[in-house]
Structure formats: structure tokens, C-alpha cells
N, CA, C and O atoms as a MOPAC input file, in Angstrom:
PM7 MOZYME 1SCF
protein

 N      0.84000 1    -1.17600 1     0.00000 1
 C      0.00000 1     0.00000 1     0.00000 1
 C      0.89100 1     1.24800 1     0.00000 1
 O      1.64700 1     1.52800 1     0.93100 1
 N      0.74500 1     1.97600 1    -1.11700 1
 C      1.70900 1     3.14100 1    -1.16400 1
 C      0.69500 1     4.25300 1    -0.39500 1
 O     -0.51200 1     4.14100 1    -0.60800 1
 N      1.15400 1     5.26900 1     0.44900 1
 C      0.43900 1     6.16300 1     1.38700 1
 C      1.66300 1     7.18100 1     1.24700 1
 O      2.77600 1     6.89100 1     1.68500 1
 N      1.32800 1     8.64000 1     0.47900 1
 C      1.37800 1     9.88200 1     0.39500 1
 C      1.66600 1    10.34600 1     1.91800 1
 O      0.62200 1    10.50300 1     2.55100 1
 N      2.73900 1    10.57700 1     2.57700 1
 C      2.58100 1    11.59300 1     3.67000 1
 C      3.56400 1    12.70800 1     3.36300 1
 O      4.72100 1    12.72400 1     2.94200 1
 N      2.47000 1    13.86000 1     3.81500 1
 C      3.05100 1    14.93100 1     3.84700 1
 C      4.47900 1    15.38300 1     5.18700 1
 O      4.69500 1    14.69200 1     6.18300 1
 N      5.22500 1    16.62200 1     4.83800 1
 C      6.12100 1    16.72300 1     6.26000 1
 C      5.41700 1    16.30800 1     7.65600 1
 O      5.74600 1    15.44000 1     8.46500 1
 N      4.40400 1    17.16600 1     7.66400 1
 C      3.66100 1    16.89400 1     9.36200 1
 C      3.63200 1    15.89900 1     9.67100 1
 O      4.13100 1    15.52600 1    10.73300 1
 N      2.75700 1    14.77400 1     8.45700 1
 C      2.39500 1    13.38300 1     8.66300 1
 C      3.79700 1    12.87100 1     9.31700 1
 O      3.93500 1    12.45700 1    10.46800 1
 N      4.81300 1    12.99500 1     8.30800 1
 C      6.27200 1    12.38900 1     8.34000 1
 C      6.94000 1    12.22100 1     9.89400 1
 O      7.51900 1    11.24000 1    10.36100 1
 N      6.64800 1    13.53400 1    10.52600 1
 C      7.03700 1    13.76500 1    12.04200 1
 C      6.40400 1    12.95000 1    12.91100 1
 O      6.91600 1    12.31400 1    13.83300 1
 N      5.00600 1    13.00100 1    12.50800 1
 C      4.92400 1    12.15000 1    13.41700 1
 C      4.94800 1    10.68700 1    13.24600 1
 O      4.99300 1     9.95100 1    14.23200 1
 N      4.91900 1    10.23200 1    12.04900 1
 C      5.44400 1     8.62400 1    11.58800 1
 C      6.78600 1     8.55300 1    12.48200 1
 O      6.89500 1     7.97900 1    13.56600 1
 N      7.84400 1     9.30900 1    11.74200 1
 C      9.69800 1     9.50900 1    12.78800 1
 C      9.37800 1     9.01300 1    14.31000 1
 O     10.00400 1     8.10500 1    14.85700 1
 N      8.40800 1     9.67800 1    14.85800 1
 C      8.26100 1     9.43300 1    16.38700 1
 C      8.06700 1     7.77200 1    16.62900 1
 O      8.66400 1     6.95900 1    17.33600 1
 N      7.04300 1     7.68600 1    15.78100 1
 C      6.27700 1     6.16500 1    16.21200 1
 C      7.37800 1     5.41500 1    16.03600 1
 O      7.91800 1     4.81200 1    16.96400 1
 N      7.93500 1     5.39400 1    14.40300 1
 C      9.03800 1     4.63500 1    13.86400 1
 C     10.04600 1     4.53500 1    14.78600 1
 O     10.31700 1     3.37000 1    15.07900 1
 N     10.84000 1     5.58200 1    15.46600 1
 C     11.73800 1     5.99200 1    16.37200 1
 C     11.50700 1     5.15900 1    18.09400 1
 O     12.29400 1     4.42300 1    18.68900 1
 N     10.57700 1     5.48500 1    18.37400 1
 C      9.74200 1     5.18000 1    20.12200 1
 C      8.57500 1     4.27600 1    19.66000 1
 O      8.00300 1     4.09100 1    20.73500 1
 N      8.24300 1     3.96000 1    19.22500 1
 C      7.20600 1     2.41300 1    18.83000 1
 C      5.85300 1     3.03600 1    18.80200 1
 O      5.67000 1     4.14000 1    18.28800 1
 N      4.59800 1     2.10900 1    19.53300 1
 C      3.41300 1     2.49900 1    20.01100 1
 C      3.55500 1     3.62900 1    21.06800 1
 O      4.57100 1     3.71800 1    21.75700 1
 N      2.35100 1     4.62300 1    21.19500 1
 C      1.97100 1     5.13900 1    22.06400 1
 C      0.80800 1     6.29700 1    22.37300 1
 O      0.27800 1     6.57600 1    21.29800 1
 N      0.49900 1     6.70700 1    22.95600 1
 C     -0.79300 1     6.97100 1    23.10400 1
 C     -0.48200 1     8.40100 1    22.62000 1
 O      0.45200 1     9.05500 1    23.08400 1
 N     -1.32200 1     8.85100 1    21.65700 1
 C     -1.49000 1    10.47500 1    21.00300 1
 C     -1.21700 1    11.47300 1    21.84000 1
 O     -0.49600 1    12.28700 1    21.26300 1
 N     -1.48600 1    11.82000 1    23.04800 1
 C     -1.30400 1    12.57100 1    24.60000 1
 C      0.25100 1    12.53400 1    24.59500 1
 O      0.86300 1    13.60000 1    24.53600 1
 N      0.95200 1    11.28100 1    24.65700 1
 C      2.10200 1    11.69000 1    24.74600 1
 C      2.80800 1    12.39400 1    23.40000 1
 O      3.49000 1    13.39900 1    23.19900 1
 N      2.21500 1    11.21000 1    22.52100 1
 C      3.02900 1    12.69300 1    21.00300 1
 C      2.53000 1    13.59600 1    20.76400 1
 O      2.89100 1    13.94400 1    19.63900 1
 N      1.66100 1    14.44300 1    21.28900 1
 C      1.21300 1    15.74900 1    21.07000 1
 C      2.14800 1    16.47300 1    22.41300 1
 O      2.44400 1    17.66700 1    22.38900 1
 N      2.50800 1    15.64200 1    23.44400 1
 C      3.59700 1    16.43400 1    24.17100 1
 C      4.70400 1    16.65900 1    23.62600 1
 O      5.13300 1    17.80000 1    23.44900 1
 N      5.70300 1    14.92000 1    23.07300 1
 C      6.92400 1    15.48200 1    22.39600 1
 C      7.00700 1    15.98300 1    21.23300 1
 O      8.11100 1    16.07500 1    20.69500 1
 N      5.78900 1    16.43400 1    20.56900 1
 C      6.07500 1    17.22300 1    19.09300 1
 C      5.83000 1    18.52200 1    19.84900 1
 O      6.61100 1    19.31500 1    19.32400 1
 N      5.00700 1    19.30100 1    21.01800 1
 C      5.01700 1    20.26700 1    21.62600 1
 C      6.56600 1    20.86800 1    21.94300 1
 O      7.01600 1    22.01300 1    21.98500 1
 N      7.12600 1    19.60000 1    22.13500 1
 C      8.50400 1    20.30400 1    22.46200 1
 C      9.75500 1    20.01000 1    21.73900 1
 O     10.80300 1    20.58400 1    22.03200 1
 N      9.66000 1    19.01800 1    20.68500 1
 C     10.71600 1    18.92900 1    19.46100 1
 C     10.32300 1    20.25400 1    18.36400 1
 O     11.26500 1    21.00400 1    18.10900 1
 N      8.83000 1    20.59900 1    17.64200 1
 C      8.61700 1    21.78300 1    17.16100 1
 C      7.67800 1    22.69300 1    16.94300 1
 O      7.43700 1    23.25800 1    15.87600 1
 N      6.98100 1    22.87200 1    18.29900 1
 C      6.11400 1    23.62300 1    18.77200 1
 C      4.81500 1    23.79600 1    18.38600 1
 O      4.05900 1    24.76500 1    18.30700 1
 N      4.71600 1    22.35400 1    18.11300 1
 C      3.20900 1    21.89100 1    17.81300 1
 C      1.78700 1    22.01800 1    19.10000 1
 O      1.65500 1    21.02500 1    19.81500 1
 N      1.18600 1    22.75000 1    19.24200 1
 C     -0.05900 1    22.90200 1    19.48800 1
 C     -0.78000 1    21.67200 1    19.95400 1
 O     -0.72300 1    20.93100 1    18.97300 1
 N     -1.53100 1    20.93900 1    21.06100 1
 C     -2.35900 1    19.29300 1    20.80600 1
 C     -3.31800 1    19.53000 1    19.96000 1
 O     -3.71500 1    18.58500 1    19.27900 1
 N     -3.84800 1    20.68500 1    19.81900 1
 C     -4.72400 1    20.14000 1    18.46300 1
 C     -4.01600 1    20.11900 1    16.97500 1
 O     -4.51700 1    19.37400 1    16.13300 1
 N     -2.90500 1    20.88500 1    16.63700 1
 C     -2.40100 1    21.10900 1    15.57700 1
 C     -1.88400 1    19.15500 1    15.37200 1
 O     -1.79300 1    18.64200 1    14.25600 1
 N     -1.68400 1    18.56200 1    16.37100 1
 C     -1.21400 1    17.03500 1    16.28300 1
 C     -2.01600 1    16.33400 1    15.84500 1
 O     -1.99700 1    15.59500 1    14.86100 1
 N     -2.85100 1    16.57300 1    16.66200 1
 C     -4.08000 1    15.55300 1    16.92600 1
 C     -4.95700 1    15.59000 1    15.23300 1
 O     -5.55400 1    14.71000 1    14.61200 1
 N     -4.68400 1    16.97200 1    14.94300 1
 C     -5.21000 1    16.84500 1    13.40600 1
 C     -4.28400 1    15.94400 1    12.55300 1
 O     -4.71900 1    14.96500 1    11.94600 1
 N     -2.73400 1    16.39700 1    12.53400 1
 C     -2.11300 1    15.86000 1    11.81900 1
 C     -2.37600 1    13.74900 1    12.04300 1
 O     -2.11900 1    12.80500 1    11.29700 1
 N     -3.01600 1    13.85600 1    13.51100 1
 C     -2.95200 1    12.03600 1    13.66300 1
 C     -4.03000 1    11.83400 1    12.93700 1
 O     -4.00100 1    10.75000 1    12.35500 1
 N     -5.11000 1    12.56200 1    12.72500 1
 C     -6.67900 1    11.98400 1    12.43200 1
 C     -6.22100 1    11.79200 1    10.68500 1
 O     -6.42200 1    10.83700 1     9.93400 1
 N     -5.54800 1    13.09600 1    10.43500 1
 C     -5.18700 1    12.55200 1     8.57200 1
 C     -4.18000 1    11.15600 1     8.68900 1
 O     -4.46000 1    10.33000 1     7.82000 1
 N     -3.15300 1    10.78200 1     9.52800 1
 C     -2.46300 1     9.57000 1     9.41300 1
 C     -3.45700 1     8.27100 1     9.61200 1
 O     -3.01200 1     7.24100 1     9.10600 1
 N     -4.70400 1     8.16200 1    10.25600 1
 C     -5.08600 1     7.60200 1    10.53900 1
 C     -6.32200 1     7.51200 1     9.41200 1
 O     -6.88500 1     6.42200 1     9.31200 1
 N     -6.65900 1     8.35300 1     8.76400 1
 C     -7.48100 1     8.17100 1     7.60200 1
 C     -6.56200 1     7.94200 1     6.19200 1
 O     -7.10200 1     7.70100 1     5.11200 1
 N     -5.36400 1     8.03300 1     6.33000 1
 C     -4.78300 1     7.33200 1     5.50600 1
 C     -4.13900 1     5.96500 1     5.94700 1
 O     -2.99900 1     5.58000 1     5.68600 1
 N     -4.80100 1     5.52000 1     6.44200 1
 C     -4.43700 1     3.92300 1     6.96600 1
 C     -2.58900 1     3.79500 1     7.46700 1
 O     -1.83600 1     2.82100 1     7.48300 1
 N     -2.40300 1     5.02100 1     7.76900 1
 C     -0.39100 1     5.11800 1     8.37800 1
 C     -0.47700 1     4.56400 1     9.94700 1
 O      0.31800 1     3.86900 1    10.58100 1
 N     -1.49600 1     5.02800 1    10.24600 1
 C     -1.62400 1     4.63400 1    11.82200 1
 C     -2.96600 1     3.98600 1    12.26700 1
 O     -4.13800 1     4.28100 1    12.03200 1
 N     -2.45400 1     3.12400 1    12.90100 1
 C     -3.80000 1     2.54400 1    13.60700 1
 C     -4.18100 1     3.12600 1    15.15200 1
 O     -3.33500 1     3.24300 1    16.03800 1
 N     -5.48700 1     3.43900 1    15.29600 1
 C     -6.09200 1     4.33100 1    16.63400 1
 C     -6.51700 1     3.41100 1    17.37800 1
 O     -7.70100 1     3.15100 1    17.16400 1
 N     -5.98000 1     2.74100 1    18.25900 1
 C     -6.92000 1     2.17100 1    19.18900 1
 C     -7.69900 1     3.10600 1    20.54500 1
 O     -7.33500 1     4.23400 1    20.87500 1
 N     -8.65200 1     2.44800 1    21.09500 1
 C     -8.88800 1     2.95900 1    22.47900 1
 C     -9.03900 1     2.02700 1    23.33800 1
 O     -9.13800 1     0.89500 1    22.86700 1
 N     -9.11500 1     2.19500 1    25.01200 1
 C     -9.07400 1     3.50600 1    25.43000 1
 C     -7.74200 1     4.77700 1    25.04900 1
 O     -6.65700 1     4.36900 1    24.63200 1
 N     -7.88000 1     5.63200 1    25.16200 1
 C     -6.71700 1     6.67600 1    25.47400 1
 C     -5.87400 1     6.97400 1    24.16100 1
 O     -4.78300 1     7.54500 1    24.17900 1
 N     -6.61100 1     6.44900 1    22.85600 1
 C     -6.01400 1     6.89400 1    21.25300 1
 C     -5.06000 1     6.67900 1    21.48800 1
 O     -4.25100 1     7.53400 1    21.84900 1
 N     -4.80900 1     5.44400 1    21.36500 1
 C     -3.37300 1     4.69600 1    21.23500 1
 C     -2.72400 1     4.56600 1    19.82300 1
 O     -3.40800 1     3.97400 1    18.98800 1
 N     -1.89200 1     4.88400 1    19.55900 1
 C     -1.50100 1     4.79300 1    18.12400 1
 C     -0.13700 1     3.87500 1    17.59100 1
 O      0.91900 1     3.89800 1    18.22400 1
 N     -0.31800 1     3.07200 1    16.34400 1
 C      0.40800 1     2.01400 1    15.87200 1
 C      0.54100 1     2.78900 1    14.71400 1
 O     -0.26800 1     3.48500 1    14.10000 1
 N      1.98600 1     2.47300 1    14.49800 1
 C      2.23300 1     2.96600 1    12.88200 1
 C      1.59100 1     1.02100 1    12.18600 1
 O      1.57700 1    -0.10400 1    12.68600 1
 N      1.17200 1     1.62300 1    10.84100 1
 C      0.78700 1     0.70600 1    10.11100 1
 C      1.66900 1     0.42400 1     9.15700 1
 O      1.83400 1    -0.76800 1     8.89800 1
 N      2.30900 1     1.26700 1     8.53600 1
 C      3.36500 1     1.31200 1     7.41300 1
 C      4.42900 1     1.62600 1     7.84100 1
 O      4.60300 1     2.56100 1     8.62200 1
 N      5.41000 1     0.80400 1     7.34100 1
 C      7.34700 1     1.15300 1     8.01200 1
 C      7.93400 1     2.00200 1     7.33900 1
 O      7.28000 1     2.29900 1     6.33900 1
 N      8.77700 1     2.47700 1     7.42200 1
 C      9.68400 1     3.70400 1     7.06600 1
 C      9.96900 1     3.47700 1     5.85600 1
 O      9.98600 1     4.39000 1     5.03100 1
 N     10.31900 1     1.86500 1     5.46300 1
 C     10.62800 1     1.80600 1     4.16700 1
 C      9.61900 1     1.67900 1     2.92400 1
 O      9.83700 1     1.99600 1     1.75400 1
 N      8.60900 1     1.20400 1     3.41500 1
 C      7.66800 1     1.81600 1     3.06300 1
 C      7.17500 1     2.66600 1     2.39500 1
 O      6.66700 1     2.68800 1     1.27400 1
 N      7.43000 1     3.66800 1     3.46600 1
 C      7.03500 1     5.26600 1     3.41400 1
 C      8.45300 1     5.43100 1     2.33000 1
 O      8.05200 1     5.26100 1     1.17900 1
 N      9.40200 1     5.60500 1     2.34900 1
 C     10.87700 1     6.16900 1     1.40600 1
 C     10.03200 1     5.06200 1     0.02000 1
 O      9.55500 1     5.71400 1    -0.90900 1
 N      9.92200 1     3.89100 1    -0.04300 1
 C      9.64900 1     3.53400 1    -1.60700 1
 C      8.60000 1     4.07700 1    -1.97900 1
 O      8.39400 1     3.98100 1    -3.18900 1
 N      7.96600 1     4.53400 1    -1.48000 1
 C      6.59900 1     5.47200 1    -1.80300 1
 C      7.24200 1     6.99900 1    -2.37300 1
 O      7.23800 1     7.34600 1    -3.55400 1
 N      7.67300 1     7.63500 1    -1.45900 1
 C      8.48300 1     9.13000 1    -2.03600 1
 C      9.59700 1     8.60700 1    -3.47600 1
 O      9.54700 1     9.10600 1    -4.60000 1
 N     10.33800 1     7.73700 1    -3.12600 1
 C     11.16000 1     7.50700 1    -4.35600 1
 C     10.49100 1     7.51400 1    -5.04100 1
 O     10.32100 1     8.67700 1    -5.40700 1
 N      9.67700 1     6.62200 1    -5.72600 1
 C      8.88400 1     5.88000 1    -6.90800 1
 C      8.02700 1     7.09400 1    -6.91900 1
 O      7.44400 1     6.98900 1    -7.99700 1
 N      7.61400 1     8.17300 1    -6.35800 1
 C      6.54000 1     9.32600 1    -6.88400 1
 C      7.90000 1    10.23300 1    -7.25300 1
 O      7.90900 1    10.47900 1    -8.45900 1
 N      9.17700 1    10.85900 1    -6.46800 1
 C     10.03700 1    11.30100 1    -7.49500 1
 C     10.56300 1    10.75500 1    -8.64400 1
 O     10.61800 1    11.52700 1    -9.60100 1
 N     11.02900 1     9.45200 1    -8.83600 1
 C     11.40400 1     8.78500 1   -10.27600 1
 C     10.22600 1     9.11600 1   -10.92900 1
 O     10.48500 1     9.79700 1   -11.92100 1
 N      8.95300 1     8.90200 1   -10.77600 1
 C      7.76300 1     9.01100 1   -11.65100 1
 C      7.90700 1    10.91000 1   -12.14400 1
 O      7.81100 1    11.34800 1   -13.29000 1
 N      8.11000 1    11.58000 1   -11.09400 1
 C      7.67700 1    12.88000 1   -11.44000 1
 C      8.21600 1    13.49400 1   -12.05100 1
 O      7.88400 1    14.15300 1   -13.03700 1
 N      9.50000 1    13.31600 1   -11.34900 1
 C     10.86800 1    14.20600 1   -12.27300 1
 C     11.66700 1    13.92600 1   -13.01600 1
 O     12.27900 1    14.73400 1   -13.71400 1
 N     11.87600 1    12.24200 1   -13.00600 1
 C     12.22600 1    11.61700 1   -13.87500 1
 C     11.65200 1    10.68500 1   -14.81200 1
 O     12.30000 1     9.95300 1   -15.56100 1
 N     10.39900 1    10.75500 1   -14.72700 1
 C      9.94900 1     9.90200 1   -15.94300 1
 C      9.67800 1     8.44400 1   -15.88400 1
 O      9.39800 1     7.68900 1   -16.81500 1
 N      9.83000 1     8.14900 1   -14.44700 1
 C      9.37600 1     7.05200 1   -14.55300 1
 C     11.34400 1     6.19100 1   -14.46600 1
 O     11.64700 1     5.03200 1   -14.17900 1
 N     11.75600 1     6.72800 1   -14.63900 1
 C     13.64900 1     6.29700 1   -14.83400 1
 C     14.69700 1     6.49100 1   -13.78000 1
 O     15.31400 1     7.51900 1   -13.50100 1
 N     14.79300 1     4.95000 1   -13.09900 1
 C     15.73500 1     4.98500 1   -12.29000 1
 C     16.89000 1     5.59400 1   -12.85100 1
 O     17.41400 1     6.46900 1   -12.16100 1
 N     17.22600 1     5.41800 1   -13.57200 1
 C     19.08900 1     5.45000 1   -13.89400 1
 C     18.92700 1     6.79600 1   -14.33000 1
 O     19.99100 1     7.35700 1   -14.06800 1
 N     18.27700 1     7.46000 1   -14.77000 1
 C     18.00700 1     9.35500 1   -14.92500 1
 C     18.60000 1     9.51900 1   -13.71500 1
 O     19.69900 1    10.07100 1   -13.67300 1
 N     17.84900 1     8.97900 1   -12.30600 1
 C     17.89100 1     9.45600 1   -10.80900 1
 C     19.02400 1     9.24600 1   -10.52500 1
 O     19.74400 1    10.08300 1    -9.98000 1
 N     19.44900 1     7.86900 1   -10.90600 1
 C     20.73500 1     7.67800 1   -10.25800 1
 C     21.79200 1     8.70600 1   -11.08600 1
 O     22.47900 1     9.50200 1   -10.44600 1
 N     21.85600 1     8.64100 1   -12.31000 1
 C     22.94300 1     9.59500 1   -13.00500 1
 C     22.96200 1    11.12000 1   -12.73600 1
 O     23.94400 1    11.83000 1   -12.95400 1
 N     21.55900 1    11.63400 1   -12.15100 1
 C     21.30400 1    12.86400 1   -11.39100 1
 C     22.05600 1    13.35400 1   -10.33100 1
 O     22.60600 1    14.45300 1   -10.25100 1
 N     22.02800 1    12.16800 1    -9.27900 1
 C     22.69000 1    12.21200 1    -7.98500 1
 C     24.12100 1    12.49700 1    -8.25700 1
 O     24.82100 1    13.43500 1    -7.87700 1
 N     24.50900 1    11.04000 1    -9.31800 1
 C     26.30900 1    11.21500 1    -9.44800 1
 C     26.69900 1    12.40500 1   -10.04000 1
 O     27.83400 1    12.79100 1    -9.76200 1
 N     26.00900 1    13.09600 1   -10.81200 1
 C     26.10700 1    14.20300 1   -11.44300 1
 C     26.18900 1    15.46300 1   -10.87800 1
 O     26.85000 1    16.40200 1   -11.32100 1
 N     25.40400 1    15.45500 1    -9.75000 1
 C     25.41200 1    16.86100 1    -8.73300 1
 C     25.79600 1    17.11900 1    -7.32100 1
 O     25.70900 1    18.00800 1    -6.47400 1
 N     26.43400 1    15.47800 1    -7.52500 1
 C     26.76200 1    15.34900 1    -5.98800 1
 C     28.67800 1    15.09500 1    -5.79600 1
 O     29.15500 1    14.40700 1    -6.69900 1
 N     29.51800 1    15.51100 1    -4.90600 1
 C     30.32300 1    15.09300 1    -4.65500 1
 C     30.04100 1    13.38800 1    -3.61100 1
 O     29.73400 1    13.27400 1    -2.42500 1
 N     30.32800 1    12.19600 1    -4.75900 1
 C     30.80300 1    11.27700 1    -3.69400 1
 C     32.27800 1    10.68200 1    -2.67600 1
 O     33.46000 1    10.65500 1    -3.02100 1
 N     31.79300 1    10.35200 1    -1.65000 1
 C     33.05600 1     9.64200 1    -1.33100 1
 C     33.35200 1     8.47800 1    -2.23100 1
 O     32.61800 1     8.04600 1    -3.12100 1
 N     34.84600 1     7.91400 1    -1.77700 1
 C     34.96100 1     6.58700 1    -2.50900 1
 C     34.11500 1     5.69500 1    -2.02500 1
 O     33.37100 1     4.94600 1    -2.65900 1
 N     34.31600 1     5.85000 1    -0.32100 1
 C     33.15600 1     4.73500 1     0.30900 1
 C     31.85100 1     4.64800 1    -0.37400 1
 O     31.18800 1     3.63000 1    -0.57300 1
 N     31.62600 1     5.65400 1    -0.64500 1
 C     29.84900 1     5.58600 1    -1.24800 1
 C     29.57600 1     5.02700 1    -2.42600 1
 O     28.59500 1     4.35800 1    -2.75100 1
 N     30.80300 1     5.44700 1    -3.23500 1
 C     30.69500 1     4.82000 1    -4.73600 1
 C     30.63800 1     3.68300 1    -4.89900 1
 O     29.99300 1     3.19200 1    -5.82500 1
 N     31.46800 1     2.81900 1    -3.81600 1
 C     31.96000 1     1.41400 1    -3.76900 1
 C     30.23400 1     0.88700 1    -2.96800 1
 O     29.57000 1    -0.12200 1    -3.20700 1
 N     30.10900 1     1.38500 1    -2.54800 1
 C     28.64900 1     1.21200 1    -1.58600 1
 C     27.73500 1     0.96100 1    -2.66800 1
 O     27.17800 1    -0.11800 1    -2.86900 1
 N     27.58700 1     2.16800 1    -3.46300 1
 C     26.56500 1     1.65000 1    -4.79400 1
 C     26.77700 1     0.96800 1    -5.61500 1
 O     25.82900 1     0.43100 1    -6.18900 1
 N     28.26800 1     0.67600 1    -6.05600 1
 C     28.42300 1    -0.27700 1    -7.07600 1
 C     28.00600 1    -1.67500 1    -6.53000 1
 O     27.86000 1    -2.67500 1    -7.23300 1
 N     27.82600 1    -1.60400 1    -5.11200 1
 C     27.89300 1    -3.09400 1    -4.85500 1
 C     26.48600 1    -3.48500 1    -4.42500 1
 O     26.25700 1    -4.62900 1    -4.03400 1
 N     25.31300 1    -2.32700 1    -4.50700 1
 C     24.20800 1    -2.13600 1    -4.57700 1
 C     23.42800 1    -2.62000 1    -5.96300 1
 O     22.37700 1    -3.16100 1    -6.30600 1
 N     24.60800 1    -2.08000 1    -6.51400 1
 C     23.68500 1    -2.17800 1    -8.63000 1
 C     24.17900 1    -3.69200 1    -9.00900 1
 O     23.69700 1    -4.51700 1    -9.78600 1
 N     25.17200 1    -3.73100 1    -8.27400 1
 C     25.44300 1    -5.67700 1    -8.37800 1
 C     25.14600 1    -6.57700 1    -7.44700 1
 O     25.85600 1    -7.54400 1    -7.17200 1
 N     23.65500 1    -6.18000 1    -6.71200 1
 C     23.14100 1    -6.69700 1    -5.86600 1
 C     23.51600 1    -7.53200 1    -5.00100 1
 O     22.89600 1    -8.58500 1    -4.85600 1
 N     24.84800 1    -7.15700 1    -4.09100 1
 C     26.19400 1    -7.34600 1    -3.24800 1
 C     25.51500 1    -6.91700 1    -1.45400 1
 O     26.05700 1    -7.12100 1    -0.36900 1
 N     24.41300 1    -6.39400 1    -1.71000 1
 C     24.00800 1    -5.12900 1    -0.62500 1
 C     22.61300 1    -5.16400 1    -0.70000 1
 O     22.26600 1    -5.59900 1    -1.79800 1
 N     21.66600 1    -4.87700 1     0.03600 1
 C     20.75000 1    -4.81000 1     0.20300 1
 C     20.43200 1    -3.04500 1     0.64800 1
 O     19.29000 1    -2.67300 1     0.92100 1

């Protein structure tokens, strides 16, 4: 299931992903104080994660489960940038990156052994 999250959504996926289950009360505290999120400004952002099937709500006390894993969530953003900006074309993306990016050697050797499926 590919699921669209926006930044907000994203923060609070990071939390769950990061610290596991837990009840909305407490992540409307630590997003209060990682970036000065509001409990209702959260509590909205949980009701859209949760109508996009990212989190599961239990009760009592709106307990919340991420539904979708991080990787997940990243093959979802990749595959909508390859689609968007590139056309649908990995190797555009990849020749993009090498193209505008300074790599290390470590990294290069990292991907070559990625594209020769050496690496996961």
C-alpha cells in the first residue's frame, strides 16, 4: 500500500518509527517540544495519518500504531520522485545524484555493490 505523507504526517510517523506504540497525549507532548506543535495542531495531523491507513487508533486513550514502516514510506516518495521528475527512470535518478553530488569513494563502492546486488 503506497500512502502519500506529507512533512507533518512524516514527524509524526519519525516518532512512532523511532519510540514504537503510544498513546497520542504523549506525542502531542513530544512534538510540543521537538517543534512547537499545538495538541490540536497534532491531533489533526494524527486523524489525517489515521485516515490514511499510516496509523492505527486504538482505544481507550487513542493509542496509536504505525501501520506502514519507514521503508515503506521512502519507496513510496522515491517511486513518486522517479515518476515525477524523472519519468518514470531509475538510472536518470541515479545519473542525477552522481552528477550533482560530490561522492566519497566509500559511497561509490557502496553503490556499485548495490547495482550488483552485493548489498541490500
Amino acid at each position: 500500500m503506497a500512502v502519500k505523507l506529507f512533512e507533518s504526517e512524516l514527524k509524526v510517523m519519525d516518532l512512532l518509527w523511532k519510540e514504537g506504540d503510544m498513546p497520542a497525549k504523549e506525542i502531542a507532548l513530544r512534538l510540543k517540544n521537538q517543534v512547537g506543535w499545538s495538541k490540536t495542531t497534532t491531533y489533526t495531523v494524527l486523524k489525517k495519518c489515521v485516515e490514511k491507513q499510516a496509523i492505527l487508533r486504538t482505544d481507550p486513550g487513542f493509542f496509536c500504531k504505525p501501520l506502514i514502516s519507514r521503508q515503506e514510506a521512502q519507496k513510496a516518495e522515491t517511486k513518486e520522485l522517479i515518476d515525477r521528475m524523472y519519468g518514470g527512470s531509475k538510472d536518470l535518478l541515479i545519473a542525477s545524484l552522481l552528477g550533482n553530488q560530490d561522492m566519497t569513494p566509500e559511497q561509490i563502492a557502496r553503490l556499485k555493490k548495490m547495482v550488483q546486488g552485493q548489498e541490500e
